[in-house]
GROMACS .gro file of N, CA and C in nm:
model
  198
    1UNK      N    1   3.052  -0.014   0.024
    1UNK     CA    2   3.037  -0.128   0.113
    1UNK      C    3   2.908  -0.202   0.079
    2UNK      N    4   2.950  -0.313   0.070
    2UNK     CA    5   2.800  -0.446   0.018
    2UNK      C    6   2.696  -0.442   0.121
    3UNK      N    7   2.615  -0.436   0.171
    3UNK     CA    8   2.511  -0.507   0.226
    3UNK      C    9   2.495  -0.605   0.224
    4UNK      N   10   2.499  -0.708   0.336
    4UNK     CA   11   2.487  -0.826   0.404
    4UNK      C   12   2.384  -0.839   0.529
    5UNK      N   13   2.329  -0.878   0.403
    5UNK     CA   14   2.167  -0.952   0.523
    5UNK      C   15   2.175  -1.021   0.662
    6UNK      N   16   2.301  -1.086   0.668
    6UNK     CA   17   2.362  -1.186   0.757
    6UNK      C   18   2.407  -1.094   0.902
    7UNK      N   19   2.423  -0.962   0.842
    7UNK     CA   20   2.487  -0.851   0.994
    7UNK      C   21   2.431  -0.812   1.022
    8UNK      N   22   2.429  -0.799   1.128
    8UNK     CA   23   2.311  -0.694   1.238
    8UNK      C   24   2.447  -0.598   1.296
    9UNK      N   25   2.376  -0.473   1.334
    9UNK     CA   26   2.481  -0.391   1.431
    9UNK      C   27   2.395  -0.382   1.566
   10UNK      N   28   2.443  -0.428   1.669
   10UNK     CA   29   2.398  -0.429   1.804
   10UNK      C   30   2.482  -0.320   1.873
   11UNK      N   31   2.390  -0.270   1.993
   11UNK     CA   32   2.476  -0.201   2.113
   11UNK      C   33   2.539  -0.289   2.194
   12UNK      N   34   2.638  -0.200   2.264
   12UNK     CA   35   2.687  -0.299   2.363
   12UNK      C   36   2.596  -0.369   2.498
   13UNK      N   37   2.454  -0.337   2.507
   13UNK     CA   38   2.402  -0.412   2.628
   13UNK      C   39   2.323  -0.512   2.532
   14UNK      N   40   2.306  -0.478   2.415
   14UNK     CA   41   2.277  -0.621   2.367
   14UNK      C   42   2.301  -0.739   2.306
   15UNK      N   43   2.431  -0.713   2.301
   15UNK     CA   44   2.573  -0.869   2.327
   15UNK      C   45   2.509  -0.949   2.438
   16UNK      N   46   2.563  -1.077   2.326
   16UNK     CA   47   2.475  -1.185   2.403
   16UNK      C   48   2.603  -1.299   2.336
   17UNK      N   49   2.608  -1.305   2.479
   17UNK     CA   50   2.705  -1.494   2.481
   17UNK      C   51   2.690  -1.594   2.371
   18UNK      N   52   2.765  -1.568   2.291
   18UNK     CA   53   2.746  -1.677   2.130
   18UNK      C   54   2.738  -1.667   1.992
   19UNK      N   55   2.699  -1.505   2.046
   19UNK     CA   56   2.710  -1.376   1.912
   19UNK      C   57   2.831  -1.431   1.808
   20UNK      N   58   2.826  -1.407   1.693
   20UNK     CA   59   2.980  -1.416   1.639
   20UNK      C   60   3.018  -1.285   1.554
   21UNK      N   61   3.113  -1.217   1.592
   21UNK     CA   62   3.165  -1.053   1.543
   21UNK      C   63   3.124  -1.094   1.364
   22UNK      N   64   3.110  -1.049   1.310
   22UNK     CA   65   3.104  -1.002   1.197
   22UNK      C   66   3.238  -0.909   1.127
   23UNK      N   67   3.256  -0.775   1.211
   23UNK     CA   68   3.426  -0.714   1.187
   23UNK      C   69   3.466  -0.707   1.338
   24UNK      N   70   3.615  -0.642   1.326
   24UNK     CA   71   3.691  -0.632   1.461
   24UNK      C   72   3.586  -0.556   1.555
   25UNK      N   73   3.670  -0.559   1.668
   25UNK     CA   74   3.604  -0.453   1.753
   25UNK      C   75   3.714  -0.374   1.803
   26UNK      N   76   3.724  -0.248   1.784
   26UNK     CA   77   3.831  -0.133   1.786
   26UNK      C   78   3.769  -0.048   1.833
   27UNK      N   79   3.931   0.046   1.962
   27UNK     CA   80   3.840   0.146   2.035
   27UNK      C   81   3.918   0.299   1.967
   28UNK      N   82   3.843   0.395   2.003
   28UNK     CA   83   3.878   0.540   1.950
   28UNK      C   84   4.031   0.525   1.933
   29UNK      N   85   4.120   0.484   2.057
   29UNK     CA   86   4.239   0.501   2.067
   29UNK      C   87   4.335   0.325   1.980
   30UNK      N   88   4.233   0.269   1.902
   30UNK     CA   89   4.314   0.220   1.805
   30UNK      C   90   4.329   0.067   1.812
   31UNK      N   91   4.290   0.036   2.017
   31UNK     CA   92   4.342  -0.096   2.043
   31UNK      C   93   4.256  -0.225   1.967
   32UNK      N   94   4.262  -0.310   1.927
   32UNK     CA   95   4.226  -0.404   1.862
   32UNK      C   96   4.123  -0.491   2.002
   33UNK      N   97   4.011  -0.534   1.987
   33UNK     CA   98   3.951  -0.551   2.149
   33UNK      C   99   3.895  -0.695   2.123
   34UNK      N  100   3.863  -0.758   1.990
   34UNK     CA  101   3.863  -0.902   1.964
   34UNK      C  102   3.817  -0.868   1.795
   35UNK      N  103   3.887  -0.974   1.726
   35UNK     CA  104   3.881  -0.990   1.565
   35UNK      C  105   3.742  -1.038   1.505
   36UNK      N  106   3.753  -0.997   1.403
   36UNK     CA  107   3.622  -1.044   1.341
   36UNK      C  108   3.625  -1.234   1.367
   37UNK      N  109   3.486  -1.292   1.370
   37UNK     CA  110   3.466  -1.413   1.371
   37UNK      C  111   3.504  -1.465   1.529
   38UNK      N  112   3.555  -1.369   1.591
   38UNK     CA  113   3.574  -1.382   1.734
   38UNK      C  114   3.411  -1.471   1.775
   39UNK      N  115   3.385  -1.573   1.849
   39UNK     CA  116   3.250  -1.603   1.919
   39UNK      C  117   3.237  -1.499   2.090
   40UNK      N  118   3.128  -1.421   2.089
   40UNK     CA  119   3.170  -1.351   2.227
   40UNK      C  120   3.110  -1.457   2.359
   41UNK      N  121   3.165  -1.444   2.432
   41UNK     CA  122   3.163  -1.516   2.561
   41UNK      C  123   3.173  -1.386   2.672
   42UNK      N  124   3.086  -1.469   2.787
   42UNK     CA  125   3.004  -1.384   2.849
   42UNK      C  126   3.144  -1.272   2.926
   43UNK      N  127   3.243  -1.327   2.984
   43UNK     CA  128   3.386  -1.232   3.042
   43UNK      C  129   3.445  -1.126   2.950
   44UNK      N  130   3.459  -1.237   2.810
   44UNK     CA  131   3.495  -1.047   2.667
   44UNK      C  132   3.383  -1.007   2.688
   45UNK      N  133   3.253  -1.006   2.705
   45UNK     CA  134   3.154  -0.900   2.712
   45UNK      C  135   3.150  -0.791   2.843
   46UNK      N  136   3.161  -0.862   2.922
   46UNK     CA  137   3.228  -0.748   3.035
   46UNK      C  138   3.331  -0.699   3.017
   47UNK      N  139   3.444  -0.782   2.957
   47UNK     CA  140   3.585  -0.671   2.926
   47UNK      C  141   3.548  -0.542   2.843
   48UNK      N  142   3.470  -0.594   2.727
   48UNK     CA  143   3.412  -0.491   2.632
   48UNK      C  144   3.386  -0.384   2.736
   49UNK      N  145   3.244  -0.421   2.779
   49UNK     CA  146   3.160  -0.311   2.849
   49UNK      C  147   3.269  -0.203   2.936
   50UNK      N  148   3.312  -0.294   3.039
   50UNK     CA  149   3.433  -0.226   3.075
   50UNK      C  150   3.498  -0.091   3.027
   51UNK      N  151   3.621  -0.146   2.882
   51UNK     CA  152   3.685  -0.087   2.845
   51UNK      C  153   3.628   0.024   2.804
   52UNK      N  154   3.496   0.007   2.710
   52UNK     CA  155   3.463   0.128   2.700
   52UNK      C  156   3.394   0.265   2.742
   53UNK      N  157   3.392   0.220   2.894
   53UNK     CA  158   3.410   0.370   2.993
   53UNK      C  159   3.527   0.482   2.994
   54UNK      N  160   3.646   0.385   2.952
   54UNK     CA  161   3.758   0.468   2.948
   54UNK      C  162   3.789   0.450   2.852
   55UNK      N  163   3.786   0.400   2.673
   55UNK     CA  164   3.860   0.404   2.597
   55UNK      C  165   3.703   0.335   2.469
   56UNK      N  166   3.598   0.447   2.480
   56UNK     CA  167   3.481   0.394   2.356
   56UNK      C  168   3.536   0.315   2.254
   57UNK      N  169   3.452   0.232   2.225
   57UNK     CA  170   3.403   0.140   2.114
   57UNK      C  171   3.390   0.217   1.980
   58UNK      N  172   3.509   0.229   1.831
   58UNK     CA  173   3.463   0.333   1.772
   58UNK      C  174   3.356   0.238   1.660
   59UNK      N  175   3.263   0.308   1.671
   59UNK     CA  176   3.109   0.297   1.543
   59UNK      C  177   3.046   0.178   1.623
   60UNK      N  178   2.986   0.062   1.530
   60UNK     CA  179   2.914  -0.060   1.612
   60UNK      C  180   2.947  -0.160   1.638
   61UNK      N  181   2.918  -0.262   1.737
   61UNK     CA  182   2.952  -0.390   1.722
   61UNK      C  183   2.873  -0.457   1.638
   62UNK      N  184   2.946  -0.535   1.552
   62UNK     CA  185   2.818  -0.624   1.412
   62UNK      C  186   2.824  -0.762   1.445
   63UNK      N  187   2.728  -0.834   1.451
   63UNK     CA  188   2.743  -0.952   1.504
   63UNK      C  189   2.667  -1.044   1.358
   64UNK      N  190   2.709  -1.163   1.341
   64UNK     CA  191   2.594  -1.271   1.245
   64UNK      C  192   2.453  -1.281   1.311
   65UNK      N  193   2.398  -1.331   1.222
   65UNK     CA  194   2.251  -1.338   1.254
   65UNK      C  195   2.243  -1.469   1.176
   66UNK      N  196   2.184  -1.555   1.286
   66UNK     CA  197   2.199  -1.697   1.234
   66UNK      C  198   2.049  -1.766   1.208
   0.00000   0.00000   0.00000
């Protein structure tokens, strides 16, 4: 895998409204939770947070760095 200066990997409390995914966001159990290049907005960030009480986030969320 390349290294790209351009990605950051953030936790989930530090999603921030405007972020843009870098790859998908997928949980342990497989579900697809928004696609890469997705822009996050502040409601998918609570869905995120949400979901993953009952169904984790597998590895990081990667966002651009602009």
């Amino acid at each position: 895998e390349e290294y790209d200066p351009t990605e950051k990997a953030v936790q989930l409390s530090e999603m921030k409204e405007g972020m843009i995914l870098t790859r998908d966001i997928i949980t342990d159990k497989g579900q697809k939770l928004l696609p890469a290049g997705a822009v996050l907005r502040q409601g998918a960030i609570e869905k995120i947070i949400s979901h993953n009480s009952t169904d984790h986030i597998l590895g990081n969320i990667h966002v651009r760095i602009i």
